């Protein structure tokens, strides 16, 4: 099937995408966007979290076909190398940057949260990260990072 969607602000057109292909596979294998990680592959770990139509989804559970006509946002859309997104800065400064597996998904969940709720409570941050599992270091520094990013965005940082 043919798919047309907006990915990180740019239109993408793809032909001959199999109907059973997952969005995760499309992003990683077809488009080479390896920032979205495959952990469990069945909806439990959150490493594959992306934002579709303003809401977080586990891309391992979503068919690529569902992206047709939608807006998608992946971790590659945050910052541009020279200019970091406030979440990226805060994750670095507050040591929320954890391993390469869980961090992308945590950034996506946090971005979706701050778009809806620019001044979240700790409980709301915890709730938004409930689907992003880390079995290694815990969540305290991640939560502090999201709080710092929220403050920076409220003070004029860009949450694009
Ligand atoms: Fe998708 Fe774990 S890889 S939830
Ligand atoms: Fe990434 Fe635990 S899974 S630090």
Short mmCIF file of N, CA and C and ligand atoms in Angstrom, two decimals:
data_model
loop_
_atom_site.label_atom_id
_atom_site.label_comp_id
_atom_site.label_asym_id
_atom_site.label_seq_id
_atom_site.Cartn_x
_atom_site.Cartn_y
_atom_site.Cartn_z
N UNK A 1 0.83 -1.20 0.00
CA UNK A 1 0.00 0.00 0.00
C UNK A 1 0.87 1.25 0.00
N UNK A 2 0.25 2.36 -0.46
CA UNK A 2 0.97 3.62 -0.46
C UNK A 2 0.61 4.39 0.81
N UNK A 3 1.62 5.01 1.42
CA UNK A 3 1.38 5.79 2.65
C UNK A 3 1.93 7.20 2.46
N UNK A 4 1.17 8.17 2.94
CA UNK A 4 1.65 9.55 2.97
C UNK A 4 1.40 10.06 4.37
N UNK A 5 2.44 10.53 5.01
CA UNK A 5 2.26 11.07 6.36
C UNK A 5 3.32 12.14 6.62
N UNK A 6 3.13 12.85 7.71
CA UNK A 6 4.08 13.88 8.09
C UNK A 6 4.96 13.32 9.20
N UNK A 7 6.26 13.33 8.97
CA UNK A 7 7.18 12.79 9.97
C UNK A 7 8.14 13.88 10.41
N UNK A 8 8.07 14.24 11.66
CA UNK A 8 8.95 15.29 12.21
C UNK A 8 8.92 16.55 11.35
N UNK A 9 7.70 16.89 10.87
CA UNK A 9 7.53 18.14 10.13
C UNK A 9 7.73 18.04 8.63
N UNK A 10 8.05 16.84 8.13
CA UNK A 10 8.26 16.72 6.67
C UNK A 10 7.35 15.64 6.11
N UNK A 11 6.87 15.89 4.88
CA UNK A 11 6.01 14.88 4.26
C UNK A 11 6.83 13.67 3.80
N UNK A 12 6.30 12.51 4.09
CA UNK A 12 6.94 11.26 3.65
C UNK A 12 5.93 10.50 2.80
N UNK A 13 6.38 10.01 1.64
CA UNK A 13 5.53 9.18 0.77
C UNK A 13 6.24 7.84 0.58
N UNK A 14 5.53 6.79 0.81
CA UNK A 14 6.13 5.46 0.64
C UNK A 14 5.19 4.58 -0.16
N UNK A 15 5.76 3.77 -1.05
CA UNK A 15 4.94 2.86 -1.84
C UNK A 15 5.26 1.43 -1.42
N UNK A 16 4.33 0.56 -1.70
CA UNK A 16 4.52 -0.88 -1.50
C UNK A 16 4.88 -1.25 -0.06
N UNK A 17 4.18 -0.65 0.87
CA UNK A 17 4.37 -1.02 2.27
C UNK A 17 3.40 -2.18 2.57
N UNK A 18 3.91 -3.31 3.03
CA UNK A 18 3.01 -4.43 3.32
C UNK A 18 2.01 -4.07 4.42
N UNK A 19 0.79 -4.53 4.24
CA UNK A 19 -0.27 -4.19 5.18
C UNK A 19 0.02 -4.63 6.60
N UNK A 20 0.85 -5.67 6.77
CA UNK A 20 1.10 -6.19 8.12
C UNK A 20 2.34 -5.56 8.76
N UNK A 21 2.99 -4.64 8.06
CA UNK A 21 4.24 -4.07 8.61
C UNK A 21 3.95 -3.17 9.81
N UNK A 22 4.77 -3.29 10.85
CA UNK A 22 4.56 -2.44 12.03
C UNK A 22 5.17 -1.07 11.79
N UNK A 23 4.66 -0.11 12.52
CA UNK A 23 5.20 1.24 12.44
C UNK A 23 6.67 1.24 12.90
N UNK A 24 6.97 0.45 13.90
CA UNK A 24 8.35 0.36 14.39
C UNK A 24 9.28 -0.12 13.27
N UNK A 25 8.85 -1.14 12.57
CA UNK A 25 9.67 -1.66 11.47
C UNK A 25 9.83 -0.61 10.37
N UNK A 26 8.75 0.07 10.07
CA UNK A 26 8.81 1.09 9.02
C UNK A 26 9.83 2.17 9.40
N UNK A 27 9.77 2.61 10.66
CA UNK A 27 10.68 3.69 11.08
C UNK A 27 12.13 3.22 11.07
N UNK A 28 12.37 2.06 11.67
CA UNK A 28 13.76 1.62 11.85
C UNK A 28 14.36 1.04 10.57
N UNK A 29 13.60 0.16 9.92
CA UNK A 29 14.19 -0.55 8.78
C UNK A 29 13.99 0.19 7.46
N UNK A 30 12.79 0.68 7.23
CA UNK A 30 12.52 1.30 5.93
C UNK A 30 13.08 2.72 5.88
N UNK A 31 12.93 3.47 7.00
CA UNK A 31 13.37 4.87 6.99
C UNK A 31 14.72 5.07 7.69
N UNK A 32 15.24 4.04 8.32
CA UNK A 32 16.57 4.12 8.94
C UNK A 32 16.61 5.00 10.18
N UNK A 33 15.46 5.22 10.80
CA UNK A 33 15.43 6.05 12.02
C UNK A 33 15.58 5.13 13.23
N UNK A 34 16.82 4.96 13.66
CA UNK A 34 17.10 3.95 14.69
C UNK A 34 16.95 4.49 16.11
N UNK A 35 16.55 5.75 16.23
CA UNK A 35 16.35 6.32 17.58
C UNK A 35 15.20 5.66 18.31
N UNK A 36 14.22 5.20 17.58
CA UNK A 36 13.10 4.47 18.19
C UNK A 36 13.55 3.02 18.37
N UNK A 37 13.52 2.57 19.61
CA UNK A 37 14.13 1.28 19.92
C UNK A 37 13.12 0.14 19.99
N UNK A 38 13.61 -1.05 19.70
CA UNK A 38 12.78 -2.24 19.90
C UNK A 38 13.28 -2.97 21.14
N UNK A 39 12.45 -2.96 22.17
CA UNK A 39 12.80 -3.69 23.39
C UNK A 39 12.07 -5.01 23.39
N UNK A 40 10.86 -5.01 23.92
CA UNK A 40 10.11 -6.26 24.07
C UNK A 40 9.43 -6.71 22.77
N UNK A 41 9.04 -5.74 21.95
CA UNK A 41 8.35 -6.07 20.70
C UNK A 41 6.88 -6.41 20.89
N UNK A 42 6.36 -6.31 22.12
CA UNK A 42 4.93 -6.59 22.29
C UNK A 42 4.22 -5.68 23.30
N UNK A 43 4.60 -4.41 23.29
CA UNK A 43 3.77 -3.44 24.02
C UNK A 43 3.99 -3.32 25.50
N UNK A 44 5.12 -3.81 26.01
CA UNK A 44 5.29 -3.77 27.46
C UNK A 44 6.35 -2.80 27.96
N UNK A 45 7.35 -2.47 27.13
CA UNK A 45 8.49 -1.74 27.68
C UNK A 45 8.53 -0.24 27.37
N UNK A 46 7.88 0.19 26.31
CA UNK A 46 7.85 1.62 25.96
C UNK A 46 9.07 2.14 25.24
N UNK A 47 10.04 1.28 24.93
CA UNK A 47 11.24 1.79 24.23
C UNK A 47 10.90 2.28 22.83
N UNK A 48 9.78 1.79 22.28
CA UNK A 48 9.41 2.11 20.89
C UNK A 48 8.41 3.27 20.82
N UNK A 49 8.26 4.01 21.92
CA UNK A 49 7.25 5.08 21.98
C UNK A 49 7.52 6.18 20.96
N UNK A 50 6.51 6.51 20.19
CA UNK A 50 6.55 7.68 19.30
C UNK A 50 5.24 8.44 19.51
N UNK A 51 5.17 9.64 18.94
CA UNK A 51 3.94 10.44 19.07
C UNK A 51 3.22 10.41 17.73
N UNK A 52 1.97 9.97 17.75
CA UNK A 52 1.17 9.92 16.52
C UNK A 52 -0.11 10.70 16.78
N UNK A 53 -0.34 11.73 15.97
CA UNK A 53 -1.55 12.54 16.17
C UNK A 53 -1.60 13.13 17.57
N UNK A 54 -0.44 13.50 18.11
CA UNK A 54 -0.40 14.15 19.42
C UNK A 54 -0.42 13.21 20.61
N UNK A 55 -0.57 11.91 20.35
CA UNK A 55 -0.63 10.95 21.46
C UNK A 55 0.50 9.93 21.35
N UNK A 56 0.99 9.48 22.50
CA UNK A 56 2.04 8.47 22.45
C UNK A 56 1.43 7.12 22.06
N UNK A 57 2.20 6.38 21.26
CA UNK A 57 1.81 5.00 20.92
C UNK A 57 3.05 4.13 21.02
N UNK A 58 2.82 2.86 21.28
CA UNK A 58 3.90 1.88 21.18
C UNK A 58 3.98 1.47 19.71
N UNK A 59 5.04 1.91 19.03
CA UNK A 59 5.06 1.69 17.58
C UNK A 59 5.20 0.23 17.20
N UNK A 60 5.59 -0.63 18.17
CA UNK A 60 5.64 -2.06 17.86
C UNK A 60 4.24 -2.65 17.73
N UNK A 61 3.24 -1.98 18.29
CA UNK A 61 1.87 -2.50 18.27
C UNK A 61 1.00 -1.84 17.21
N UNK A 62 1.55 -0.82 16.55
CA UNK A 62 0.76 -0.04 15.59
C UNK A 62 1.16 -0.46 14.18
N UNK A 63 0.19 -0.66 13.31
CA UNK A 63 0.51 -0.95 11.92
C UNK A 63 1.00 0.32 11.24
N UNK A 64 1.96 0.16 10.35
CA UNK A 64 2.46 1.32 9.60
C UNK A 64 1.30 2.00 8.87
N UNK A 65 0.34 1.20 8.41
CA UNK A 65 -0.79 1.74 7.66
C UNK A 65 -1.57 2.78 8.46
N UNK A 66 -1.54 2.65 9.79
CA UNK A 66 -2.28 3.60 10.64
C UNK A 66 -1.68 4.99 10.60
N UNK A 67 -0.44 5.10 10.14
CA UNK A 67 0.21 6.41 10.07
C UNK A 67 -0.29 7.23 8.88
N UNK A 68 -0.97 6.57 7.93
CA UNK A 68 -1.37 7.27 6.71
C UNK A 68 -2.22 8.50 7.04
N UNK A 69 -1.79 9.65 6.53
CA UNK A 69 -2.53 10.89 6.74
C UNK A 69 -2.33 11.51 8.11
N UNK A 70 -1.45 10.94 8.93
CA UNK A 70 -1.28 11.44 10.29
C UNK A 70 0.03 12.20 10.44
N UNK A 71 0.16 12.83 11.62
CA UNK A 71 1.43 13.47 11.97
C UNK A 71 2.16 12.58 12.95
N UNK A 72 3.41 12.29 12.62
CA UNK A 72 4.23 11.44 13.49
C UNK A 72 5.42 12.24 14.01
N UNK A 73 5.80 11.92 15.21
CA UNK A 73 6.98 12.59 15.77
C UNK A 73 7.84 11.53 16.46
N UNK A 74 9.13 11.51 16.10
CA UNK A 74 10.05 10.57 16.72
C UNK A 74 11.18 11.34 17.40
N UNK A 75 12.02 10.62 18.10
CA UNK A 75 13.08 11.29 18.86
C UNK A 75 14.02 12.07 17.92
N UNK A 76 14.11 11.66 16.66
CA UNK A 76 14.97 12.39 15.71
C UNK A 76 14.46 13.80 15.44
N UNK A 77 13.18 14.05 15.76
CA UNK A 77 12.62 15.38 15.54
C UNK A 77 12.93 16.36 16.65
N UNK A 78 13.51 15.86 17.74
CA UNK A 78 13.86 16.76 18.86
C UNK A 78 15.20 17.41 18.57
N UNK A 79 15.27 18.73 18.69
CA UNK A 79 16.54 19.42 18.48
C UNK A 79 17.03 19.22 17.05
N UNK A 80 18.17 19.80 16.74
CA UNK A 80 18.70 19.62 15.38
C UNK A 80 20.22 19.43 15.41
N UNK A 81 20.72 18.91 16.49
CA UNK A 81 22.17 18.72 16.57
C UNK A 81 22.83 19.90 17.24
N UNK A 82 22.67 21.10 16.64
CA UNK A 82 23.28 22.29 17.25
C UNK A 82 22.40 22.84 18.36
N UNK A 83 21.08 22.75 18.16
CA UNK A 83 20.16 23.30 19.14
C UNK A 83 19.37 22.17 19.78
N UNK A 84 19.62 21.98 21.06
CA UNK A 84 18.91 20.91 21.75
C UNK A 84 17.53 21.38 22.20
N UNK A 85 16.59 20.45 22.21
CA UNK A 85 15.27 20.70 22.77
C UNK A 85 15.43 20.84 24.29
N UNK A 86 14.58 21.65 24.95
CA UNK A 86 14.68 21.80 26.41
C UNK A 86 14.66 20.46 27.15
N UNK A 87 13.94 19.47 26.62
CA UNK A 87 13.95 18.16 27.28
C UNK A 87 15.33 17.51 27.17
N UNK A 88 15.95 17.62 26.01
CA UNK A 88 17.29 17.03 25.84
C UNK A 88 18.28 17.71 26.78
N UNK A 89 18.20 19.06 26.84
CA UNK A 89 19.12 19.78 27.73
C UNK A 89 18.91 19.35 29.17
N UNK A 90 17.65 19.30 29.58
CA UNK A 90 17.35 18.97 30.98
C UNK A 90 17.76 17.53 31.29
N UNK A 91 17.53 16.61 30.35
CA UNK A 91 17.93 15.21 30.60
C UNK A 91 19.45 15.12 30.77
N UNK A 92 20.20 15.95 30.04
CA UNK A 92 21.66 15.94 30.20
C UNK A 92 22.04 16.57 31.55
N UNK A 93 21.49 17.76 31.80
CA UNK A 93 21.90 18.51 33.00
C UNK A 93 21.48 17.82 34.30
N UNK A 94 20.31 17.20 34.29
CA UNK A 94 19.78 16.57 35.52
C UNK A 94 20.04 15.07 35.55
N UNK A 95 20.84 14.60 34.65
CA UNK A 95 21.23 13.17 34.61
C UNK A 95 20.05 12.22 34.40
N UNK A 96 19.07 12.70 33.63
CA UNK A 96 17.94 11.82 33.29
C UNK A 96 18.27 10.94 32.10
N UNK A 97 19.36 11.28 31.39
CA UNK A 97 19.78 10.52 30.22
C UNK A 97 20.26 9.17 30.71
N UNK A 98 19.54 8.13 30.41
CA UNK A 98 19.91 6.81 30.93
C UNK A 98 20.49 6.00 29.78
N UNK A 99 20.08 4.77 29.63
CA UNK A 99 20.70 4.00 28.56
C UNK A 99 20.05 4.32 27.22
N UNK A 100 20.69 3.88 26.16
CA UNK A 100 20.19 4.16 24.82
C UNK A 100 18.86 3.49 24.53
N UNK A 101 18.50 2.52 25.33
CA UNK A 101 17.25 1.82 25.06
C UNK A 101 16.04 2.57 25.57
N UNK A 102 16.08 3.01 26.83
CA UNK A 102 14.85 3.57 27.40
C UNK A 102 14.70 5.07 27.15
N UNK A 103 15.80 5.78 26.90
CA UNK A 103 15.74 7.24 26.91
C UNK A 103 14.86 7.81 25.79
N UNK A 104 14.94 7.26 24.59
CA UNK A 104 14.12 7.81 23.49
C UNK A 104 12.64 7.79 23.85
N UNK A 105 12.20 6.66 24.36
CA UNK A 105 10.78 6.53 24.70
C UNK A 105 10.39 7.49 25.82
N UNK A 106 11.29 7.65 26.78
CA UNK A 106 10.99 8.58 27.89
C UNK A 106 10.89 10.01 27.37
N UNK A 107 11.76 10.35 26.44
CA UNK A 107 11.69 11.70 25.86
C UNK A 107 10.38 11.91 25.12
N UNK A 108 9.93 10.89 24.39
CA UNK A 108 8.67 11.03 23.64
C UNK A 108 7.47 11.16 24.58
N UNK A 109 7.46 10.34 25.64
CA UNK A 109 6.34 10.44 26.59
C UNK A 109 6.34 11.80 27.27
N UNK A 110 7.54 12.30 27.59
CA UNK A 110 7.65 13.59 28.28
C UNK A 110 7.22 14.72 27.35
N UNK A 111 7.61 14.61 26.09
CA UNK A 111 7.22 15.67 25.14
C UNK A 111 5.70 15.72 24.99
N UNK A 112 5.10 14.56 24.84
CA UNK A 112 3.63 14.53 24.69
C UNK A 112 2.96 15.10 25.94
N UNK A 113 3.51 14.78 27.11
CA UNK A 113 2.94 15.32 28.35
C UNK A 113 3.03 16.85 28.36
N UNK A 114 4.21 17.38 28.08
CA UNK A 114 4.40 18.83 28.21
C UNK A 114 3.63 19.60 27.14
N UNK A 115 3.31 18.97 26.04
CA UNK A 115 2.48 19.65 25.04
C UNK A 115 1.06 19.83 25.57
N UNK A 116 0.60 18.83 26.32
CA UNK A 116 -0.78 18.90 26.86
C UNK A 116 -0.81 19.68 28.16
N UNK A 117 0.25 19.52 28.95
CA UNK A 117 0.25 20.04 30.32
C UNK A 117 1.63 20.65 30.61
N UNK A 118 1.77 21.95 30.42
CA UNK A 118 3.09 22.57 30.57
C UNK A 118 3.58 22.66 32.01
N UNK A 119 2.71 22.41 32.97
CA UNK A 119 3.13 22.54 34.37
C UNK A 119 2.67 21.31 35.17
N UNK A 120 3.20 20.14 34.81
CA UNK A 120 2.70 18.91 35.44
C UNK A 120 3.20 18.73 36.87
N UNK A 121 2.41 18.05 37.67
CA UNK A 121 2.86 17.66 39.01
C UNK A 121 3.77 16.44 38.88
N UNK A 122 4.45 16.11 39.98
CA UNK A 122 5.29 14.89 39.98
C UNK A 122 4.45 13.66 39.65
N UNK A 123 3.25 13.63 40.22
CA UNK A 123 2.38 12.47 39.98
C UNK A 123 2.02 12.36 38.50
N UNK A 124 1.74 13.50 37.90
CA UNK A 124 1.38 13.49 36.47
C UNK A 124 2.57 13.06 35.62
N UNK A 125 3.77 13.48 36.01
CA UNK A 125 4.97 13.05 35.26
C UNK A 125 5.14 11.53 35.41
N UNK A 126 4.99 11.05 36.65
CA UNK A 126 5.13 9.60 36.87
C UNK A 126 4.12 8.83 36.04
N UNK A 127 2.89 9.34 36.04
CA UNK A 127 1.83 8.67 35.28
C UNK A 127 2.18 8.63 33.78
N UNK A 128 2.72 9.75 33.28
CA UNK A 128 3.02 9.79 31.84
C UNK A 128 4.16 8.84 31.48
N UNK A 129 5.01 8.53 32.47
CA UNK A 129 6.15 7.64 32.21
C UNK A 129 5.85 6.19 32.60
N UNK A 130 4.61 5.94 33.00
CA UNK A 130 4.28 4.60 33.51
C UNK A 130 4.51 3.50 32.48
N UNK A 131 4.41 3.84 31.20
CA UNK A 131 4.61 2.82 30.16
C UNK A 131 6.04 2.69 29.71
N UNK A 132 6.94 3.46 30.30
CA UNK A 132 8.37 3.42 29.90
C UNK A 132 9.16 2.76 31.01
N UNK A 133 9.50 1.51 30.78
CA UNK A 133 10.14 0.75 31.85
C UNK A 133 11.66 0.90 31.85
N UNK A 134 12.20 1.04 33.06
CA UNK A 134 13.64 0.94 33.26
C UNK A 134 13.83 0.04 34.46
N UNK A 135 14.63 -0.99 34.27
CA UNK A 135 14.85 -1.91 35.39
C UNK A 135 16.23 -1.69 36.00
N UNK A 136 16.87 -0.58 35.63
CA UNK A 136 18.27 -0.40 36.07
C UNK A 136 18.43 0.69 37.11
N UNK A 137 18.07 1.93 36.75
CA UNK A 137 18.49 3.05 37.59
C UNK A 137 17.36 3.76 38.30
N UNK A 138 16.14 3.54 37.91
CA UNK A 138 15.04 4.24 38.57
C UNK A 138 14.65 5.50 37.83
N UNK A 139 13.74 6.23 38.43
CA UNK A 139 13.07 7.31 37.69
C UNK A 139 13.30 8.69 38.28
N UNK A 140 13.96 8.79 39.45
CA UNK A 140 14.04 10.08 40.14
C UNK A 140 14.66 11.16 39.26
N UNK A 141 15.76 10.84 38.61
CA UNK A 141 16.44 11.87 37.82
C UNK A 141 15.68 12.18 36.53
N UNK A 142 14.97 11.20 36.04
CA UNK A 142 14.14 11.46 34.85
C UNK A 142 13.03 12.44 35.21
N UNK A 143 12.41 12.20 36.36
CA UNK A 143 11.31 13.10 36.78
C UNK A 143 11.85 14.51 37.00
N UNK A 144 13.01 14.62 37.64
CA UNK A 144 13.62 15.95 37.83
C UNK A 144 13.93 16.61 36.49
N UNK A 145 14.35 15.82 35.53
CA UNK A 145 14.65 16.36 34.20
C UNK A 145 13.39 16.92 33.55
N UNK A 146 12.29 16.17 33.67
CA UNK A 146 11.05 16.64 33.03
C UNK A 146 10.57 17.92 33.72
N UNK A 147 10.71 17.96 35.04
CA UNK A 147 10.32 19.20 35.76
C UNK A 147 11.15 20.38 35.27
N UNK A 148 12.46 20.15 35.12
CA UNK A 148 13.34 21.24 34.68
C UNK A 148 13.00 21.67 33.25
N UNK A 149 12.70 20.71 32.40
CA UNK A 149 12.35 21.05 31.01
C UNK A 149 11.03 21.82 30.97
N UNK A 150 10.07 21.39 31.78
CA UNK A 150 8.77 22.09 31.80
C UNK A 150 8.98 23.55 32.20
N UNK A 151 9.84 23.75 33.21
CA UNK A 151 10.11 25.12 33.66
C UNK A 151 10.77 25.92 32.54
N UNK A 152 11.75 25.31 31.88
CA UNK A 152 12.45 26.01 30.80
C UNK A 152 11.50 26.36 29.66
N UNK A 153 10.58 25.46 29.35
CA UNK A 153 9.64 25.74 28.25
C UNK A 153 8.66 26.84 28.67
N UNK A 154 8.22 26.80 29.94
CA UNK A 154 7.31 27.87 30.41
C UNK A 154 8.01 29.22 30.37
N UNK A 155 9.33 29.20 30.54
CA UNK A 155 10.08 30.46 30.54
C UNK A 155 10.54 30.88 29.13
N UNK A 156 9.99 30.19 28.13
CA UNK A 156 10.27 30.65 26.77
C UNK A 156 11.03 29.67 25.91
N UNK A 157 11.40 28.51 26.46
CA UNK A 157 12.06 27.48 25.63
C UNK A 157 11.05 26.93 24.63
N UNK A 158 11.55 26.37 23.56
CA UNK A 158 10.67 25.91 22.50
C UNK A 158 10.36 24.42 22.64
N UNK A 159 9.06 24.08 22.70
CA UNK A 159 8.66 22.67 22.80
C UNK A 159 8.27 22.11 21.44
N UNK A 160 8.91 22.60 20.37
CA UNK A 160 8.60 22.09 19.02
C UNK A 160 9.40 20.83 18.77
FE1 LIG B 1 7.28 -1.70 21.86
FE2 LIG B 1 8.47 -2.78 23.97
S1 LIG B 1 9.20 -2.62 21.92
S2 LIG B 1 6.59 -1.69 23.91
FE1 LIG B 2 17.63 2.25 30.18
FE2 LIG B 2 17.31 1.15 32.53
S1 LIG B 2 16.43 0.53 30.66
S2 LIG B 2 18.65 2.77 32.02
#
